[in-house]
Amino acid sequence: MVSSDSRYATPVVSRRTTKTGVPPVREYLAQAFRYRTFAYYWSRADIKARNFETVLGRIWLTLNPFLFGLIYFVFVAILSGGGLGSSDRLAFIVGNLYAWGFFSATVITTVSSVQSGAGGILGQSAVPRIVLPVASTITAAHLFVRSLGAYIPLHLIASRG
């Protein structure tokens, strides 16, 4: 005997198909917008999975671009003969490395999420496929903002503002 109580009925998700197989954009984006909380929590889980919630993970996230910028600065200063005294050049190099890291992480993680379909977990679900690249972009933006802690003092010291 099946209960006729509507509280226990599973929702039916259906997508209208078109001649090309592509759903109508307005409906698709509206449905994807309903999964914004899912994208946020998927992003938080991704950050935890990459160990950026630990003390050493946070230190590495903050100092990695700064240390690479310092290495590039030393090599550029040696090759150009300009000397190591220019904090403005160091701030410029480090700032560009932070920006490059953000855009690189965004592109790499979004492409990999589209290719893998999040490891096949969401392959048979009703979640719109655009939610995974959005979650990856949220992750990259979150990590970028957290990593600026090492760049902001350098930016202020170099008077780049």
mmCIF file of C-alpha atoms in Angstrom, residues 2-88:
data_model
loop_
_atom_site.group_PDB
_atom_site.id
_atom_site.type_symbol
_atom_site.label_atom_id
_atom_site.label_comp_id
_atom_site.label_asym_id
_atom_site.label_seq_id
_atom_site.Cartn_x
_atom_site.Cartn_y
_atom_site.Cartn_z
ATOM 1 C CA VAL A 2 1.417 3.358 -1.032
ATOM 2 C CA SER A 3 0.817 6.370 1.135
ATOM 3 C CA SER A 4 -0.905 9.239 -0.573
ATOM 4 C CA ASP A 5 0.704 11.738 1.802
ATOM 5 C CA SER A 6 2.383 14.400 -0.351
ATOM 6 C CA ARG A 7 4.948 15.224 2.343
ATOM 7 C CA TYR A 8 6.867 12.056 1.542
ATOM 8 C CA ALA A 9 6.688 12.254 -2.227
ATOM 9 C CA THR A 10 9.985 12.707 -3.983
ATOM 10 C CA PRO A 11 10.161 15.745 -6.216
ATOM 11 C CA VAL A 12 10.269 15.059 -9.912
ATOM 12 C CA VAL A 13 12.861 17.040 -11.800
ATOM 13 C CA SER A 14 12.349 17.178 -15.498
ATOM 14 C CA ARG A 15 14.103 19.160 -18.133
ATOM 15 C CA ARG A 16 12.388 20.176 -21.303
ATOM 16 C CA THR A 17 14.319 19.009 -24.306
ATOM 17 C CA THR A 18 14.676 20.952 -27.486
ATOM 18 C CA LYS A 19 15.598 20.011 -31.016
ATOM 19 C CA THR A 20 19.300 20.638 -30.321
ATOM 20 C CA GLY A 21 19.232 18.979 -26.903
ATOM 21 C CA VAL A 22 20.126 22.229 -25.165
ATOM 22 C CA PRO A 23 17.685 23.381 -22.470
ATOM 23 C CA PRO A 24 16.214 26.885 -22.687
ATOM 24 C CA VAL A 25 18.798 29.239 -21.202
ATOM 25 C CA ARG A 26 16.461 31.224 -18.965
ATOM 26 C CA GLU A 27 15.021 28.098 -17.309
ATOM 27 C CA TYR A 28 18.465 26.510 -17.003
ATOM 28 C CA LEU A 29 19.972 29.559 -15.294
ATOM 29 C CA ALA A 30 16.953 29.891 -13.004
ATOM 30 C CA GLN A 31 17.363 26.268 -11.977
ATOM 31 C CA ALA A 32 21.128 26.737 -11.514
ATOM 32 C CA PHE A 33 20.451 29.783 -9.321
ATOM 33 C CA ARG A 34 18.396 27.591 -6.996
ATOM 34 C CA TYR A 35 21.565 25.524 -6.376
ATOM 35 C CA ARG A 36 23.678 28.494 -5.211
ATOM 36 C CA THR A 37 23.800 27.200 -1.629
ATOM 37 C CA PHE A 38 24.933 23.827 -2.916
ATOM 38 C CA ALA A 39 27.741 25.545 -4.880
ATOM 39 C CA TYR A 40 28.833 27.412 -1.762
ATOM 40 C CA TYR A 41 28.998 24.265 0.376
ATOM 41 C CA TRP A 42 30.687 22.329 -2.430
ATOM 42 C CA SER A 43 33.345 25.056 -2.462
ATOM 43 C CA ARG A 44 33.810 24.857 1.305
ATOM 44 C CA ALA A 45 34.227 21.085 1.097
ATOM 45 C CA ASP A 46 36.815 21.524 -1.657
ATOM 46 C CA ILE A 47 38.831 23.929 0.501
ATOM 47 C CA LYS A 48 38.744 21.488 3.411
ATOM 48 C CA ALA A 49 39.737 18.607 1.154
ATOM 49 C CA ARG A 50 42.813 20.523 0.013
ATOM 50 C CA ASN A 51 43.919 21.095 3.643
ATOM 51 C CA PHE A 52 43.685 24.885 3.458
ATOM 52 C CA GLU A 53 41.770 24.892 6.741
ATOM 53 C CA THR A 54 44.847 23.767 8.685
ATOM 54 C CA VAL A 55 47.453 26.172 10.077
ATOM 55 C CA LEU A 56 50.176 24.966 7.710
ATOM 56 C CA GLY A 57 47.763 25.050 4.783
ATOM 57 C CA ARG A 58 46.883 28.678 5.500
ATOM 58 C CA ILE A 59 50.537 29.628 5.873
ATOM 59 C CA TRP A 60 51.398 27.919 2.594
ATOM 60 C CA LEU A 61 48.464 29.541 0.807
ATOM 61 C CA THR A 62 49.576 32.978 1.973
ATOM 62 C CA LEU A 63 53.323 32.684 1.562
ATOM 63 C CA ASN A 64 53.646 30.599 -1.612
ATOM 64 C CA PRO A 65 53.047 33.444 -4.121
ATOM 65 C CA PHE A 66 55.074 35.822 -1.961
ATOM 66 C CA LEU A 67 58.082 33.485 -1.950
ATOM 67 C CA PHE A 68 57.825 32.899 -5.703
ATOM 68 C CA GLY A 69 57.678 36.659 -6.195
ATOM 69 C CA LEU A 70 60.761 37.100 -4.044
ATOM 70 C CA ILE A 71 62.655 34.540 -6.133
ATOM 71 C CA TYR A 72 61.544 36.206 -9.394
ATOM 72 C CA PHE A 73 62.485 39.606 -7.985
ATOM 73 C CA VAL A 74 66.005 38.459 -7.135
ATOM 74 C CA PHE A 75 66.507 36.978 -10.607
ATOM 75 C CA VAL A 76 65.058 40.011 -12.375
ATOM 76 C CA ALA A 77 67.181 42.346 -10.251
ATOM 77 C CA ILE A 78 70.318 40.318 -10.996
ATOM 78 C CA LEU A 79 69.602 40.061 -14.727
ATOM 79 C CA SER A 80 68.609 43.692 -15.186
ATOM 80 C CA GLY A 81 71.380 45.026 -12.955
ATOM 81 C CA GLY A 82 68.900 47.278 -11.163
ATOM 82 C CA GLY A 83 69.788 46.094 -7.685
ATOM 83 C CA LEU A 84 67.650 44.692 -4.910
ATOM 84 C CA GLY A 85 66.549 48.024 -3.451
ATOM 85 C CA SER A 86 63.282 48.541 -5.335
ATOM 86 C CA SER A 87 60.334 47.560 -3.169
ATOM 87 C CA ASP A 88 58.019 48.896 -5.880
#
